Short mmCIF file of C-alpha atoms in Angstrom, two decimals:
data_model
loop_
_atom_site.label_atom_id
_atom_site.label_comp_id
_atom_site.label_asym_id
_atom_site.label_seq_id
_atom_site.Cartn_x
_atom_site.Cartn_y
_atom_site.Cartn_z
CA UNK A 1 62.54 70.49 182.10
CA UNK A 2 60.45 68.83 179.93
CA UNK A 3 57.95 66.38 178.08
CA UNK A 4 58.77 63.36 176.64
CA UNK A 5 57.65 62.15 173.63
CA UNK A 6 53.91 59.74 174.24
CA UNK A 7 54.59 56.57 172.65
CA UNK A 8 51.00 57.39 170.60
CA UNK A 9 52.21 58.91 167.46
CA UNK A 10 51.92 63.01 167.17
CA UNK A 11 49.06 64.56 166.23
CA UNK A 12 47.93 67.80 163.56
CA UNK A 13 46.63 70.43 165.02
CA UNK A 14 43.43 68.93 162.53
CA UNK A 15 39.57 70.15 161.03
CA UNK A 16 38.68 66.75 162.65
CA UNK A 17 41.05 67.70 165.35
CA UNK A 18 39.92 71.33 165.63
CA UNK A 19 35.56 70.46 165.93
CA UNK A 20 35.44 68.06 167.72
CA UNK A 21 37.21 70.72 170.77
CA UNK A 22 34.70 73.23 170.10
CA UNK A 23 31.95 70.85 169.76
CA UNK A 24 33.27 69.79 173.20
CA UNK A 25 34.12 72.81 175.05
CA UNK A 26 30.52 74.72 172.74
CA UNK A 27 26.97 75.30 174.07
CA UNK A 28 25.17 72.15 174.86
CA UNK A 29 21.47 73.73 174.69
CA UNK A 30 19.92 74.31 171.11
CA UNK A 31 22.14 77.24 170.13
CA UNK A 32 25.11 74.08 170.08
CA UNK A 33 23.34 71.67 168.73
CA UNK A 34 22.36 74.31 165.81
CA UNK A 35 25.89 75.60 165.77
CA UNK A 36 26.54 71.66 165.30
CA UNK A 37 24.12 71.36 162.36
CA UNK A 38 25.07 74.28 160.98
CA UNK A 39 29.42 74.05 161.28
CA UNK A 40 31.41 75.13 163.71
CA UNK A 41 32.26 79.71 163.51
CA UNK A 42 35.65 79.62 163.91
CA UNK A 43 36.39 83.15 164.34
CA UNK A 44 33.32 83.29 166.57
CA UNK A 45 34.97 81.26 169.93
CA UNK A 46 36.10 83.09 172.41
CA UNK A 47 38.40 79.94 174.78
CA UNK A 48 40.28 76.76 173.69
CA UNK A 49 41.89 74.09 175.15
CA UNK A 50 43.60 71.74 173.05
CA UNK A 51 46.25 70.34 176.22
CA UNK A 52 47.52 66.75 176.12
CA UNK A 53 46.10 66.07 172.47
CA UNK A 54 50.32 64.87 172.04
CA UNK A 55 50.35 68.13 169.34
CA UNK A 56 54.18 68.27 167.69
CA UNK A 57 53.26 71.25 165.76
CA UNK A 58 50.81 74.35 166.07
CA UNK A 59 48.83 74.98 162.99
CA UNK A 60 44.71 76.23 161.64
CA UNK A 61 44.98 78.57 164.35
CA UNK A 62 43.64 81.20 161.09
CA UNK A 63 39.99 80.99 162.42
CA UNK A 64 39.88 81.90 165.99
CA UNK A 65 40.64 85.45 165.15
CA UNK A 66 38.31 85.78 168.65
CA UNK A 67 40.12 83.96 171.36
CA UNK A 68 41.48 86.24 174.71
CA UNK A 69 41.95 82.27 176.16
CA UNK A 70 44.28 79.36 174.51
CA UNK A 71 45.40 76.10 176.43
CA UNK A 72 47.85 74.65 174.89
CA UNK A 73 50.22 73.33 177.73
CA UNK A 74 50.97 69.13 177.87
CA UNK A 75 51.21 68.75 173.90
CA UNK A 76 55.30 67.76 172.17
CA UNK A 77 55.43 71.51 170.54
CA UNK A 78 59.21 72.71 170.09
CA UNK A 79 58.34 76.20 168.25
CA UNK A 80 56.29 78.78 168.75
CA UNK A 81 54.16 79.56 165.89
CA UNK A 82 50.84 79.56 164.01
CA UNK A 83 49.87 82.81 165.81
CA UNK A 84 50.10 85.25 164.27
CA UNK A 85 45.77 86.20 164.09
CA UNK A 86 44.67 85.50 166.84
CA UNK A 87 45.62 89.58 168.07
CA UNK A 88 42.67 89.51 171.69
CA UNK A 89 44.19 86.46 173.21
CA UNK A 90 44.69 87.36 177.16
CA UNK A 91 46.06 83.97 178.27
CA UNK A 92 47.95 81.78 176.14
CA UNK A 93 49.72 79.35 178.32
CA UNK A 94 52.13 76.63 176.82
CA UNK A 95 53.85 75.06 180.19
CA UNK A 96 55.50 71.87 179.47
CA UNK A 97 55.89 71.59 175.99
CA UNK A 98 59.72 71.46 173.69
CA UNK A 99 59.87 75.04 173.34
CA UNK A 100 63.49 76.11 173.50
CA UNK A 101 62.82 80.15 171.80
CA UNK A 102 60.71 82.57 172.38
CA UNK A 103 59.49 83.47 168.79
CA UNK A 104 56.15 83.61 167.24
CA UNK A 105 54.15 86.13 169.28
CA UNK A 106 54.79 89.74 168.14
CA UNK A 107 51.40 90.35 167.45
CA UNK A 108 49.80 89.23 170.24
CA UNK A 109 49.75 92.52 171.76
CA UNK A 110 46.96 92.37 174.43
CA UNK A 111 48.74 89.03 175.93
CA UNK A 112 47.99 89.61 179.95
CA UNK A 113 49.22 86.44 180.63
CA UNK A 114 51.82 84.52 179.13
CA UNK A 115 52.72 80.91 180.98
CA UNK A 116 56.25 78.66 178.79
CA UNK A 117 56.70 77.12 182.74
CA UNK A 118 59.17 73.65 182.16
CA UNK A 119 59.92 73.78 178.24
CA UNK A 120 64.05 74.43 176.95
CA UNK A 121 63.64 77.98 176.81
CA UNK A 122 67.74 79.49 177.28
CA UNK A 123 66.93 83.72 176.49
CA UNK A 124 64.81 85.55 177.87
CA UNK A 125 64.07 87.41 174.66
CA UNK A 126 61.42 88.29 171.38
CA UNK A 127 59.15 90.06 173.64
CA UNK A 128 58.74 94.06 172.82
CA UNK A 129 55.83 93.86 171.49
CA UNK A 130 54.10 92.35 174.58
CA UNK A 131 53.73 95.02 176.62
CA UNK A 132 50.55 94.69 178.93
CA UNK A 133 51.81 91.81 180.56
CA UNK A 134 51.01 91.17 183.96
CA UNK A 135 52.33 87.42 184.16
CA UNK A 136 54.99 85.12 183.14
CA UNK A 137 55.46 81.43 184.73
CA UNK A 138 58.64 80.55 182.65
CA UNK A 139 60.22 78.18 185.11
CA UNK A 140 61.83 74.77 185.19
CA UNK A 141 63.38 76.74 181.87
CA UNK A 142 67.87 76.15 181.36
CA UNK A 143 67.72 80.73 181.77
CA UNK A 144 71.42 80.65 182.94
CA UNK A 145 73.09 84.88 182.97
CA UNK A 146 70.48 85.93 185.52
CA UNK A 147 71.35 89.97 183.61
CA UNK A 148 68.80 88.17 181.13
CA UNK A 149 66.37 89.32 183.18
CA UNK A 150 66.76 93.37 183.10
CA UNK A 151 65.15 92.17 179.78
CA UNK A 152 62.35 93.12 181.79
CA UNK A 153 62.32 96.18 182.61
CA UNK A 154 61.07 96.78 179.61
CA UNK A 155 57.56 95.82 180.35
CA UNK A 156 55.42 98.14 183.00
CA UNK A 157 52.13 96.09 184.26
CA UNK A 158 54.30 92.68 185.23
CA UNK A 159 53.26 92.39 187.97
CA UNK A 160 53.99 88.58 189.15
CA UNK A 161 57.09 86.47 188.05
CA UNK A 162 57.49 82.20 187.88
CA UNK A 163 62.02 81.77 187.35
CA UNK A 164 62.22 78.68 189.32
CA UNK A 165 63.54 76.26 189.08
CA UNK A 166 65.81 77.83 185.51
CA UNK A 167 69.45 77.26 186.93
CA UNK A 168 69.38 81.16 187.85
CA UNK A 169 67.63 80.50 190.83
CA UNK A 170 70.97 78.53 192.14
CA UNK A 171 73.49 82.78 192.99
CA UNK A 172 73.25 83.99 196.07
CA UNK A 173 72.13 87.71 194.27
CA UNK A 174 69.63 86.15 192.81
CA UNK A 175 65.92 87.49 193.89
CA UNK A 176 68.15 90.83 195.70
CA UNK A 177 69.35 91.11 191.62
CA UNK A 178 64.96 91.05 190.19
CA UNK A 179 63.91 93.39 192.52
CA UNK A 180 66.58 95.66 191.96
CA UNK A 181 66.07 95.46 188.08
CA UNK A 182 62.02 94.71 188.54
CA UNK A 183 60.69 97.72 191.82
CA UNK A 184 58.01 97.14 190.00
CA UNK A 185 56.95 93.50 190.47
CA UNK A 186 55.04 92.42 193.31
CA UNK A 187 54.96 88.54 194.10
CA UNK A 188 58.74 86.35 192.45
CA UNK A 189 58.30 82.78 192.42
CA UNK A 190 55.09 82.26 193.75
CA UNK A 191 55.53 84.69 196.86
CA UNK A 192 55.50 87.99 198.24
CA UNK A 193 58.17 90.24 197.61
CA UNK A 194 58.85 92.06 200.62
CA UNK A 195 60.24 95.26 202.06
CA UNK A 196 63.16 94.44 204.00
CA UNK A 197 64.12 93.08 200.28
CA UNK A 198 63.45 95.75 198.49
CA UNK A 199 65.41 97.85 201.03
CA UNK A 200 68.19 95.67 200.55
CA UNK A 201 68.07 95.42 197.61
CA UNK A 202 67.90 99.12 196.39
CA UNK A 203 71.22 99.46 198.79
CA UNK A 204 73.42 96.91 197.18
CA UNK A 205 71.82 98.15 193.15
CA UNK A 206 71.15 102.05 193.81
CA UNK A 207 74.10 103.37 191.67
CA UNK A 208 73.10 101.21 188.21
CA UNK A 209 69.73 101.39 188.22
CA UNK A 210 70.64 104.55 188.52
CA UNK A 211 72.29 104.85 185.90
CA UNK A 212 70.40 102.94 184.02
CA UNK A 213 67.32 104.91 184.37
CA UNK A 214 69.47 108.19 182.85
CA UNK A 215 70.49 105.89 180.05
CA UNK A 216 66.34 104.63 179.81
CA UNK A 217 65.45 107.55 179.82
CA UNK A 218 68.07 108.90 176.87
CA UNK A 219 66.45 106.06 174.68
CA UNK A 220 62.89 106.65 175.64
CA UNK A 221 63.25 111.07 174.40
CA UNK A 222 64.81 109.62 171.10
CA UNK A 223 62.21 106.88 170.30
CA UNK A 224 59.93 108.80 170.96
CA UNK A 225 61.60 111.95 168.77
CA UNK A 226 61.47 108.62 165.89
CA UNK A 227 57.82 107.83 166.52
CA UNK A 228 56.71 111.16 166.23
CA UNK A 229 58.05 111.49 163.20
CA UNK A 230 57.07 108.41 161.51
CA UNK A 231 53.91 109.79 163.24
CA UNK A 232 53.70 111.99 161.78
CA UNK A 233 54.38 110.36 158.21
CA UNK A 234 51.91 108.47 158.74
CA UNK A 235 49.76 110.78 159.26
CA UNK A 236 50.64 112.35 155.24
CA UNK A 237 50.95 109.12 153.65
CA UNK A 238 47.02 108.51 155.04
CA UNK A 239 46.84 111.72 153.44
CA UNK A 240 48.50 110.48 151.03
CA UNK A 241 50.75 113.47 150.25
CA UNK A 242 54.21 112.24 152.46
CA UNK A 243 57.30 114.51 151.05
CA UNK A 244 55.60 117.03 149.13
CA UNK A 245 55.85 119.48 152.48
CA UNK A 246 58.80 120.92 151.03
CA UNK A 247 61.22 120.70 148.65
CA UNK A 248 60.96 116.80 147.83
CA UNK A 249 60.33 117.14 144.25
CA UNK A 250 61.83 120.45 143.35
CA UNK A 251 64.86 117.88 144.57
CA UNK A 252 64.70 114.89 143.23
CA UNK A 253 63.85 116.72 139.22
CA UNK A 254 67.38 117.92 138.90
CA UNK A 255 68.57 114.70 140.68
CA UNK A 256 67.89 112.38 138.06
CA UNK A 257 68.60 116.09 135.68
CA UNK A 258 72.17 115.13 133.12
CA UNK A 259 71.40 118.55 131.31
CA UNK A 260 70.39 121.29 134.01
CA UNK A 261 74.18 121.68 135.28
CA UNK A 262 75.59 122.34 131.80
CA UNK A 263 72.08 124.94 131.07
CA UNK A 264 72.79 126.33 135.17
CA UNK A 265 76.11 128.07 132.81
CA UNK A 266 74.38 130.13 131.01
CA UNK A 267 74.11 133.99 130.70
CA UNK A 268 70.98 134.35 132.73
CA UNK A 269 70.18 131.02 133.74
CA UNK A 270 71.69 132.04 137.50
CA UNK A 271 67.93 134.29 137.80
CA UNK A 272 66.51 131.56 137.23
CA UNK A 273 68.87 129.48 138.80
CA UNK A 274 71.57 130.72 140.83
CA UNK A 275 70.54 131.47 144.29
CA UNK A 276 68.17 128.88 146.23
CA UNK A 277 65.90 129.42 146.44
CA UNK A 278 64.91 130.21 143.25
CA UNK A 279 61.99 132.11 142.50
CA UNK A 280 61.36 128.87 139.97
CA UNK A 281 61.66 126.47 143.49
CA UNK A 282 60.33 128.71 145.82
CA UNK A 283 56.87 129.28 144.04
CA UNK A 284 56.77 124.99 142.91
CA UNK A 285 57.58 124.04 146.69
CA UNK A 286 55.00 126.25 147.61
CA UNK A 287 52.85 124.62 145.01
CA UNK A 288 53.63 121.08 146.07
CA UNK A 289 52.44 122.32 150.02
CA UNK A 290 49.39 123.67 148.28
CA UNK A 291 49.65 119.95 147.61
CA UNK A 292 49.47 119.35 150.93
CA UNK A 293 46.76 121.93 152.52
CA UNK A 294 44.53 120.65 150.56
CA UNK A 295 45.10 116.62 150.78
CA UNK A 296 45.40 116.65 154.97
CA UNK A 297 42.64 118.52 154.73
CA UNK A 298 41.43 115.72 152.92
CA UNK A 299 41.62 113.77 154.63
CA UNK A 300 39.65 114.60 157.10
CA UNK A 301 36.75 115.68 155.78
CA UNK A 302 36.93 111.75 154.44
CA UNK A 303 37.18 110.09 157.58
CA UNK A 304 33.45 112.38 158.15
CA UNK A 305 32.12 111.16 154.79
CA UNK A 306 33.68 107.12 156.22
CA UNK A 307 31.93 107.22 160.12
CA UNK A 308 29.08 109.25 158.69
CA UNK A 309 28.67 106.32 156.35
CA UNK A 310 29.19 103.16 158.59
CA UNK A 311 26.75 105.20 161.33
CA UNK A 312 24.70 105.73 158.38
CA UNK A 313 24.74 101.81 158.39
CA UNK A 314 24.58 100.73 161.90
CA UNK A 315 21.17 102.89 161.92
CA UNK A 316 20.15 101.23 159.33
CA UNK A 317 20.92 97.42 160.43
CA UNK A 318 19.03 98.09 163.49
CA UNK A 319 16.09 99.59 162.94
CA UNK A 320 15.81 96.63 160.89
CA UNK A 321 16.44 94.44 162.88
CA UNK A 322 14.39 95.96 166.03
CA UNK A 323 11.00 95.53 164.09
CA UNK A 324 12.33 92.19 162.86
CA UNK A 325 12.51 90.80 166.62
CA UNK A 326 9.02 92.39 167.47
CA UNK A 327 7.72 90.22 164.08
CA UNK A 328 9.42 87.45 165.60
CA UNK A 329 8.07 88.01 169.44
CA UNK A 330 4.42 88.71 167.92
CA UNK A 331 4.46 85.37 166.38
CA UNK A 332 6.02 83.62 169.16
CA UNK A 333 3.27 84.96 171.95
CA UNK A 334 0.50 83.49 169.19
CA UNK A 335 2.25 80.44 168.79
CA UNK A 336 2.78 79.60 171.95
CA UNK A 337 -1.31 80.10 171.84
CA UNK A 338 -1.69 77.86 169.29
CA UNK A 339 0.45 75.53 170.56
CA UNK A 340 -1.65 75.35 173.96
CA UNK A 341 -4.68 74.44 172.36
CA UNK A 342 -2.99 72.52 170.33
CA UNK A 343 -2.08 69.88 172.79
CA UNK A 344 -5.36 70.12 174.56
CA UNK A 345 -7.34 68.88 170.83
CA UNK A 346 -9.85 66.04 171.12
CA UNK A 347 -11.61 66.39 167.61
CA UNK A 348 -9.72 65.46 165.62
CA UNK A 349 -11.26 67.85 161.98
CA UNK A 350 -9.93 71.13 164.21
CA UNK A 351 -6.84 69.87 164.81
CA UNK A 352 -5.98 69.74 161.94
CA UNK A 353 -7.12 72.96 160.57
CA UNK A 354 -5.27 73.98 163.43
CA UNK A 355 -1.87 72.06 163.02
CA UNK A 356 -2.73 74.32 159.27
CA UNK A 357 -3.27 76.90 160.34
CA UNK A 358 0.05 76.91 162.18
CA UNK A 359 2.12 75.83 159.42
CA UNK A 360 0.23 78.86 157.35
CA UNK A 361 1.93 81.12 159.75
CA UNK A 362 5.02 79.68 159.96
CA UNK A 363 4.90 80.06 156.18
CA UNK A 364 3.70 83.81 156.76
CA UNK A 365 6.87 84.18 159.34
CA UNK A 366 9.35 83.62 156.76
CA UNK A 367 7.88 85.21 154.08
CA UNK A 368 7.56 88.33 156.85
CA UNK A 369 10.86 88.79 157.64
CA UNK A 370 12.72 87.30 154.44
CA UNK A 371 11.25 90.41 153.37
CA UNK A 372 12.30 92.96 156.30
CA UNK A 373 15.68 91.48 155.32
CA UNK A 374 14.99 92.71 151.64
CA UNK A 375 14.57 95.29 152.57
CA UNK A 376 17.49 96.31 154.69
CA UNK A 377 19.51 94.98 151.33
CA UNK A 378 17.77 97.69 149.22
CA UNK A 379 18.33 99.95 152.37
CA UNK A 380 22.67 99.39 152.13
CA UNK A 381 22.23 99.77 148.69
CA UNK A 382 21.67 102.68 147.83
CA UNK A 383 23.36 103.79 150.96
CA UNK A 384 26.66 102.71 150.09
CA UNK A 385 26.56 103.89 146.95
CA UNK A 386 26.06 106.93 148.68
CA UNK A 387 28.92 106.52 150.31
CA UNK A 388 31.08 105.47 147.06
CA UNK A 389 30.05 108.35 144.61
CA UNK A 390 31.27 110.39 147.32
CA UNK A 391 34.48 109.39 147.86
CA UNK A 392 35.56 108.45 144.44
CA UNK A 393 33.89 112.35 143.67
CA UNK A 394 36.65 113.84 146.97
CA UNK A 395 39.96 111.59 144.89
CA UNK A 396 38.00 112.29 141.49
CA UNK A 397 38.90 116.38 142.47
CA UNK A 398 43.11 115.87 145.16
CA UNK A 399 45.17 117.51 142.94
CA UNK A 400 45.99 120.36 141.10
CA UNK A 401 49.27 119.70 138.97
CA UNK A 402 52.69 121.78 138.91
CA UNK A 403 52.92 121.50 135.20
CA UNK A 404 52.23 124.93 134.33
CA UNK A 405 55.62 126.66 136.54
CA UNK A 406 57.41 123.80 134.90
CA UNK A 407 56.24 125.11 131.47
CA UNK A 408 57.21 128.42 132.55
CA UNK A 409 60.12 127.54 132.93
CA UNK A 410 60.74 125.93 130.41
CA UNK A 411 59.68 127.99 128.20
CA UNK A 412 62.21 131.12 129.80
CA UNK A 413 64.69 128.26 129.55
CA UNK A 414 64.66 127.89 125.99
CA UNK A 415 64.66 131.53 125.25
CA UNK A 416 67.71 132.00 126.76
CA UNK A 417 69.30 129.34 125.31
CA UNK A 418 67.70 130.67 122.28
CA UNK A 419 69.66 134.34 123.14
CA UNK A 420 72.91 131.93 123.64
CA UNK A 421 73.36 130.11 121.01
CA UNK A 422 72.70 134.01 118.27
CA UNK A 423 75.15 134.95 120.26
CA UNK A 424 77.54 131.50 119.45
CA UNK A 425 77.27 132.19 115.84
CA UNK A 426 77.77 135.71 115.85
CA UNK A 427 81.11 135.37 118.20
CA UNK A 428 79.95 137.24 120.27
CA UNK A 429 79.75 135.14 123.55
CA UNK A 430 82.41 137.43 126.16
CA UNK A 431 81.27 134.27 129.40
CA UNK A 432 83.67 131.62 130.02
CA UNK A 433 82.37 127.79 129.52
CA UNK A 434 83.78 124.06 129.75
CA UNK A 435 83.73 122.83 126.64
CA UNK A 436 81.08 119.96 126.79
CA UNK A 437 78.79 123.67 128.07
CA UNK A 438 80.55 125.29 124.17
CA UNK A 439 79.98 121.17 122.72
CA UNK A 440 76.04 122.14 123.33
CA UNK A 441 75.48 125.02 120.62
CA UNK A 442 76.97 123.52 117.25
CA UNK A 443 73.35 123.66 116.54
CA UNK A 444 70.22 125.00 116.59
CA UNK A 445 68.22 120.51 117.51
CA UNK A 446 71.44 120.85 119.91
CA UNK A 447 70.86 123.46 122.31
CA UNK A 448 67.55 123.18 122.18
CA UNK A 449 67.20 118.60 122.10
CA UNK A 450 69.01 119.54 125.50
CA UNK A 451 66.85 122.04 127.11
CA UNK A 452 63.94 119.78 126.35
CA UNK A 453 65.26 116.32 127.89
CA UNK A 454 65.84 118.44 131.21
CA UNK A 455 62.48 119.49 130.46
CA UNK A 456 61.31 116.04 129.55
CA UNK A 457 62.66 114.98 132.62
CA UNK A 458 60.91 117.23 135.62
CA UNK A 459 57.95 116.27 134.00
CA UNK A 460 58.35 112.93 133.52
CA UNK A 461 59.08 113.60 137.73
CA UNK A 462 56.01 115.74 138.68
CA UNK A 463 54.01 113.13 136.81
CA UNK A 464 55.66 110.63 138.07
CA UNK A 465 53.78 112.30 141.44
CA UNK A 466 50.60 112.70 140.73
CA UNK A 467 50.27 109.33 139.49
CA UNK A 468 50.98 107.45 142.93
CA UNK A 469 48.57 109.93 145.08
CA UNK A 470 45.93 109.09 142.23
CA UNK A 471 46.92 105.15 142.68
CA UNK A 472 47.83 105.47 146.65
CA UNK A 473 44.16 107.61 146.66
CA UNK A 474 42.49 104.41 144.30
CA UNK A 475 43.73 101.88 145.85
CA UNK A 476 42.47 102.90 149.07
CA UNK A 477 39.36 104.02 147.96
CA UNK A 478 38.63 100.20 146.27
CA UNK A 479 40.54 98.27 149.48
CA UNK A 480 37.52 100.45 151.72
CA UNK A 481 35.12 99.34 148.85
CA UNK A 482 35.20 96.10 148.78
CA UNK A 483 36.30 96.05 152.61
CA UNK A 484 32.06 97.62 152.95
CA UNK A 485 30.60 94.77 150.05
CA UNK A 486 32.39 92.02 151.81
CA UNK A 487 31.08 92.84 155.77
CA UNK A 488 27.88 92.79 154.12
CA UNK A 489 27.37 89.83 151.98
CA UNK A 490 28.59 88.00 155.44
CA UNK A 491 25.81 89.98 157.26
CA UNK A 492 23.13 89.80 154.64
CA UNK A 493 24.59 85.58 154.56
CA UNK A 494 24.55 84.88 158.28
CA UNK A 495 20.81 87.13 158.59
CA UNK A 496 19.58 84.19 156.67
CA UNK A 497 21.06 81.92 157.87
CA UNK A 498 19.57 82.82 161.23
CA UNK A 499 16.40 83.28 160.22
CA UNK A 500 15.97 78.88 158.04
CA UNK A 501 17.24 77.97 162.39
CA UNK A 502 14.43 79.90 163.70
CA UNK A 503 12.23 78.23 161.04
CA UNK A 504 13.85 75.37 160.78
CA UNK A 505 13.11 75.65 164.39
CA UNK A 506 8.98 75.52 164.87
CA UNK A 507 8.81 73.54 162.31
CA UNK A 508 10.03 70.87 164.22
CA UNK A 509 8.08 71.68 167.10
CA UNK A 510 4.85 71.53 165.10
CA UNK A 511 6.04 68.21 163.41
CA UNK A 512 6.84 66.37 166.48
CA UNK A 513 3.54 67.05 168.07
CA UNK A 514 1.38 66.28 164.97
CA UNK A 515 3.59 62.80 165.35
CA UNK A 516 2.79 62.53 168.95
CA UNK A 517 -1.50 63.36 168.89
CA UNK A 518 -0.60 60.58 165.60
#
């Protein structure tokens, strides 16, 4: 059922093991030799075999972000872990290990072929995100509950399933049950599911399946509705205006306002606040919605600006690379001609002159390619600066604050409070008030302080929401610009390295030829 520990010490997935595996499995030509000398670029490796290496724990694979195929079979692995960054994986083999539970696969959403054959797994679970799964091999494990197979109904693309060698296979109804609950399955345990089996399965489980389909349809509709809401909210978050398309800000202002309930008893305040939506609340909500609409529209303009920037950058890089490629092609053509002449040369002085000329041509090629790269760096720097300025202007002009409306409301409320104080002083107030409200009118300072405290609470909520909006805006811009700058540094370093590698290669060839003639 599982792999026994070898007598050798368990292996660690470390730098030495990975480098050796990549070198052995990588290209063996000149490109492979250059890669070996320069250091392997793990993020460019697409396939990796780490089978039969006595590995106990999966580790240090986070750099292999381009992997599409990974073999970890025939080891002594006990836990699925360390694969979270390998989001391009399509094919994963973890067969013949000592794995007890399915976990750590959530981010591998492109996975199509998964082998967990010959492990110690007792439950099929924790695979909800693997919706592209076509092939699942989980035979020779400890699966004992036939109903657990129903979990696989969510994988609409699953066509090949291997469960052979599990306790569930001993049940008489095993094949019929699987065929009934997984109607899209084509192959089960290495055999084609025939039409007779499918008809038997349908006849036996028809009513149970129909009820399950009905429940699944209801769940799917509910999930779609939730997803639609979440997508809409995410759209609003991306525009930095979430929860501004309604009374949320107004409600939050009064939720934390301790004085509002008391001040509502003052004569005339009911005109401002009694009926909802009141003129104040409806105006504030209208302003929020206006900010919301501006935010959504600006998100669209930001996306257009970002797309335009990347298109412009790509065009600059492509044009530059075409010019550099032409320079290199012209040099190669001339170099082959000179190399041919050098090989045939018999006069020592003429040979020396040709070698010197060729060396000078290589120097000029290096200068020419480096000049091309420097021009591109300057060009991209200008493009990036323009982009940053345009984005900054968008972010800076984002919001119209709601303070004016709140200040106007505050002035009206203050007028009512002072007028009420005067009526209390003259004993002219006829309206009934709770005792805690009457206590506000012991003197002018007390009532003004209460109105001011209410006003401060409202302004704080408005300020906080504005700060939140601007912080989100600026964080997005900073992260975007850092990403752009980092990618440009990475591109530049890679290009410089490519130029140096090529120049070193042609110089080595010239040196070899010079050595042969001596």
